[in-house]
């Protein structure tokens, strides 16, 4: 599943998505219809195909525990579906290819840290059994992935080709992106460590770098 999803993402980036969008403008399909087709063929199809291959191999090699195999396939598929939804959302909001890749890695690290933090808080509030329930976790992950894809679906319909080179293709999300980088960098790595002056160094540096790429300020000075 993972290999096919990476290949699908690489194929999309290698084709320079602005070419796809330009071609789309000559077709009868809308951007959102094209978005749905990419989600189906480049995310859902690889996950289903990978699960089918694994299930077929399990049937031919060892058929005494197919329920566990199917359960593991479902969990793996939902987790990869969630990861893909995060990457799709970042890739939809961000324009340049290399910034899509960097932003996707950053968002995945943040989401992973948030998941660990939510699990820890839930256990502290006496919800250990619920958090450790595989079916519940899978359902929540699937719902969150659908919400992220829904957000991407909405954004696809309001952006155009002219914003392809912008760091953040939705003007209303420029400042939220900078704030997100600052807050996530400040709090997530700290865990239970207290805030100190040195804790603000990396968040400030990354926020300034993000601000420069997002707003592209014209820096000038007199000779």
Short mmCIF file of C-alpha atoms in Angstrom, two decimals:
data_model
loop_
_atom_site.label_atom_id
_atom_site.label_comp_id
_atom_site.label_asym_id
_atom_site.label_seq_id
_atom_site.Cartn_x
_atom_site.Cartn_y
_atom_site.Cartn_z
CA UNK A 1 0.00 0.00 0.00
CA UNK A 2 2.68 2.45 1.06
CA UNK A 3 4.85 1.90 -2.02
CA UNK A 4 1.91 2.42 -4.38
CA UNK A 5 0.78 5.57 -2.55
CA UNK A 6 4.30 7.02 -2.69
CA UNK A 7 4.46 6.20 -6.40
CA UNK A 8 1.09 7.91 -6.95
CA UNK A 9 2.25 11.03 -5.12
CA UNK A 10 5.56 11.10 -6.98
CA UNK A 11 3.73 10.77 -10.30
CA UNK A 12 1.50 13.73 -9.42
CA UNK A 13 4.42 15.92 -8.37
CA UNK A 14 6.58 14.89 -11.35
CA UNK A 15 3.81 15.94 -13.73
CA UNK A 16 3.80 19.42 -12.14
CA UNK A 17 0.19 19.79 -11.05
CA UNK A 18 -0.18 23.10 -12.86
CA UNK A 19 -0.01 21.12 -16.13
CA UNK A 20 -2.88 18.96 -14.93
CA UNK A 21 -4.86 22.04 -13.97
CA UNK A 22 -4.17 23.65 -17.35
CA UNK A 23 -5.33 20.52 -19.12
CA UNK A 24 -8.37 20.37 -16.88
CA UNK A 25 -9.46 23.84 -18.02
CA UNK A 26 -9.96 22.41 -21.53
CA UNK A 27 -12.14 19.54 -20.32
CA UNK A 28 -15.78 19.36 -19.37
CA UNK A 29 -14.98 18.05 -15.88
CA UNK A 30 -14.73 20.47 -12.97
CA UNK A 31 -11.73 20.76 -10.66
CA UNK A 32 -13.62 19.02 -7.88
CA UNK A 33 -14.62 16.13 -10.14
CA UNK A 34 -11.00 15.76 -11.16
CA UNK A 35 -10.00 15.87 -7.48
CA UNK A 36 -12.40 13.04 -6.66
CA UNK A 37 -11.04 10.93 -9.52
CA UNK A 38 -7.48 11.41 -8.25
CA UNK A 39 -8.50 10.43 -4.71
CA UNK A 40 -10.24 7.29 -6.00
CA UNK A 41 -7.51 6.12 -8.40
CA UNK A 42 -4.41 7.33 -6.57
CA UNK A 43 -5.37 6.73 -2.92
CA UNK A 44 -8.34 4.41 -2.50
CA UNK A 45 -7.44 2.05 -5.36
CA UNK A 46 -3.83 1.41 -4.18
CA UNK A 47 -5.05 0.75 -0.62
CA UNK A 48 -7.71 -1.72 -1.78
CA UNK A 49 -5.29 -3.40 -4.20
CA UNK A 50 -2.62 -3.75 -1.52
CA UNK A 51 -5.12 -5.24 0.92
CA UNK A 52 -6.41 -7.65 -1.75
CA UNK A 53 -2.88 -8.85 -2.56
CA UNK A 54 -2.11 -9.41 1.12
CA UNK A 55 -5.38 -11.25 1.65
CA UNK A 56 -4.81 -13.44 -1.41
CA UNK A 57 -1.30 -14.35 -0.26
CA UNK A 58 -2.63 -15.18 3.21
CA UNK A 59 -5.30 -17.46 1.73
CA UNK A 60 -2.74 -19.38 -0.32
CA UNK A 61 -0.13 -19.61 2.43
CA UNK A 62 -2.03 -19.66 5.71
CA UNK A 63 -5.80 -19.62 5.82
CA UNK A 64 -6.34 -20.32 9.52
CA UNK A 65 -6.33 -16.72 10.66
CA UNK A 66 -7.96 -14.70 7.89
CA UNK A 67 -9.96 -12.60 10.36
CA UNK A 68 -6.78 -11.20 11.88
CA UNK A 69 -5.30 -10.61 8.43
CA UNK A 70 -8.40 -8.72 7.30
CA UNK A 71 -8.42 -6.70 10.53
CA UNK A 72 -4.76 -5.75 10.11
CA UNK A 73 -5.40 -4.80 6.48
CA UNK A 74 -8.27 -2.57 7.55
CA UNK A 75 -6.19 -0.83 10.22
CA UNK A 76 -3.22 -0.35 7.88
CA UNK A 77 -5.48 0.91 5.10
CA UNK A 78 -7.21 3.46 7.33
CA UNK A 79 -3.89 4.71 8.72
CA UNK A 80 -2.47 5.18 5.22
CA UNK A 81 -5.73 6.80 4.13
CA UNK A 82 -5.29 9.28 6.98
CA UNK A 83 -1.66 9.96 6.06
CA UNK A 84 -2.65 10.47 2.42
CA UNK A 85 -5.44 12.87 3.43
CA UNK A 86 -2.95 15.01 5.37
CA UNK A 87 -0.60 15.10 2.37
CA UNK A 88 -3.47 15.94 0.02
CA UNK A 89 -4.60 18.85 2.20
CA UNK A 90 -1.09 20.29 2.44
CA UNK A 91 -0.53 19.77 -1.30
CA UNK A 92 -3.80 21.53 -2.05
CA UNK A 93 -3.00 24.57 0.08
CA UNK A 94 0.69 24.87 -0.85
CA UNK A 95 1.79 25.73 -4.38
CA UNK A 96 5.47 24.95 -5.22
CA UNK A 97 6.39 21.27 -5.36
CA UNK A 98 9.30 21.30 -2.91
CA UNK A 99 7.22 23.26 -0.41
CA UNK A 100 4.45 20.69 -0.77
CA UNK A 101 6.93 17.95 0.19
CA UNK A 102 8.45 19.85 3.12
CA UNK A 103 5.04 20.95 4.35
CA UNK A 104 3.68 17.40 4.15
CA UNK A 105 6.54 16.02 6.24
CA UNK A 106 6.08 18.78 8.82
CA UNK A 107 2.31 18.26 8.99
CA UNK A 108 2.73 14.49 9.40
CA UNK A 109 5.17 14.99 12.28
CA UNK A 110 2.76 17.42 13.92
CA UNK A 111 -0.22 15.08 13.46
CA UNK A 112 1.77 12.16 14.86
CA UNK A 113 2.71 14.21 17.93
CA UNK A 114 -0.87 15.33 18.37
CA UNK A 115 -2.10 11.73 18.24
CA UNK A 116 0.36 10.74 20.98
CA UNK A 117 -0.67 13.73 23.06
CA UNK A 118 -4.39 13.01 22.68
CA UNK A 119 -3.86 9.38 23.68
CA UNK A 120 -1.88 10.44 26.75
CA UNK A 121 -4.55 12.95 27.82
CA UNK A 122 -7.32 10.40 27.23
CA UNK A 123 -5.53 7.84 29.40
CA UNK A 124 -5.04 10.44 32.14
CA UNK A 125 -8.81 11.08 32.12
CA UNK A 126 -9.59 7.39 32.56
CA UNK A 127 -10.30 6.58 28.91
CA UNK A 128 -7.51 4.01 28.55
CA UNK A 129 -9.81 1.18 27.43
CA UNK A 130 -11.50 3.37 24.83
CA UNK A 131 -8.19 4.60 23.38
CA UNK A 132 -6.80 1.07 23.22
CA UNK A 133 -9.92 -0.13 21.42
CA UNK A 134 -8.69 -0.79 17.87
CA UNK A 135 -12.15 -0.45 16.30
CA UNK A 136 -12.75 2.92 17.95
CA UNK A 137 -9.33 4.25 16.95
CA UNK A 138 -9.82 3.07 13.37
CA UNK A 139 -13.24 4.72 13.16
CA UNK A 140 -11.98 8.04 14.54
CA UNK A 141 -8.98 8.00 12.19
CA UNK A 142 -11.24 7.32 9.22
CA UNK A 143 -13.61 10.16 10.13
CA UNK A 144 -10.72 12.62 10.56
CA UNK A 145 -9.33 11.55 7.16
CA UNK A 146 -12.70 12.19 5.54
CA UNK A 147 -12.89 15.63 7.14
CA UNK A 148 -9.42 16.50 5.83
CA UNK A 149 -10.35 15.34 2.34
CA UNK A 150 -13.57 17.33 2.60
CA UNK A 151 -11.53 20.44 3.38
CA UNK A 152 -9.30 19.73 0.38
CA UNK A 153 -12.37 19.24 -1.80
CA UNK A 154 -13.69 22.65 -0.77
CA UNK A 155 -10.36 24.42 -1.32
CA UNK A 156 -9.91 22.89 -4.77
CA UNK A 157 -13.07 24.64 -5.90
CA UNK A 158 -11.94 28.12 -4.82
CA UNK A 159 -8.35 28.20 -6.12
CA UNK A 160 -7.21 28.74 -9.67
CA UNK A 161 -4.21 28.23 -11.94
CA UNK A 162 -2.90 31.72 -11.23
CA UNK A 163 -2.13 30.77 -7.60
CA UNK A 164 -0.02 27.72 -8.50
CA UNK A 165 3.25 29.50 -7.74
CA UNK A 166 2.06 30.99 -4.44
CA UNK A 167 3.42 29.44 -1.26
CA UNK A 168 -0.11 29.45 0.19
CA UNK A 169 -2.75 29.39 -2.52
CA UNK A 170 -5.59 30.61 -0.27
CA UNK A 171 -4.93 34.18 0.93
CA UNK A 172 -7.09 33.71 4.03
CA UNK A 173 -4.82 30.86 5.19
CA UNK A 174 -1.49 32.71 4.98
CA UNK A 175 -1.39 33.99 8.54
CA UNK A 176 -2.92 30.78 9.98
CA UNK A 177 -0.10 28.80 8.34
CA UNK A 178 2.56 31.01 9.95
CA UNK A 179 0.82 30.81 13.34
CA UNK A 180 0.43 27.04 12.97
CA UNK A 181 4.18 26.63 12.37
CA UNK A 182 5.00 28.74 15.43
CA UNK A 183 2.57 27.07 17.84
CA UNK A 184 3.25 23.50 16.71
CA UNK A 185 7.03 23.99 16.86
CA UNK A 186 6.80 25.63 20.27
CA UNK A 187 4.61 23.15 22.11
CA UNK A 188 4.90 19.74 20.47
CA UNK A 189 8.59 18.99 21.07
CA UNK A 190 8.41 20.18 24.67
CA UNK A 191 6.15 17.45 26.03
CA UNK A 192 6.29 18.06 29.78
CA UNK A 193 9.31 20.39 29.76
CA UNK A 194 8.72 23.92 31.05
CA UNK A 195 8.89 26.88 28.69
CA UNK A 196 12.19 28.74 28.73
CA UNK A 197 13.70 31.53 26.65
CA UNK A 198 15.59 29.02 24.52
CA UNK A 199 12.31 27.25 23.72
CA UNK A 200 11.29 30.18 21.50
CA UNK A 201 14.40 30.17 19.31
CA UNK A 202 13.42 27.42 16.86
CA UNK A 203 9.72 28.43 16.63
CA UNK A 204 10.66 32.04 15.89
CA UNK A 205 13.24 31.05 13.28
CA UNK A 206 10.86 28.67 11.49
CA UNK A 207 8.02 31.18 11.68
CA UNK A 208 10.16 33.92 10.14
CA UNK A 209 11.27 31.56 7.35
CA UNK A 210 7.65 30.55 6.75
CA UNK A 211 6.57 34.20 6.73
CA UNK A 212 9.20 35.05 4.12
CA UNK A 213 8.09 32.25 1.80
CA UNK A 214 4.37 32.89 2.36
CA UNK A 215 4.30 36.66 1.98
CA UNK A 216 7.50 37.13 -0.05
CA UNK A 217 8.27 40.56 1.43
CA UNK A 218 10.43 42.85 -0.69
CA UNK A 219 13.46 43.50 1.43
CA UNK A 220 15.31 46.63 0.39
CA UNK A 221 17.73 49.07 1.90
CA UNK A 222 19.39 52.27 0.87
CA UNK A 223 22.95 52.14 -0.44
#
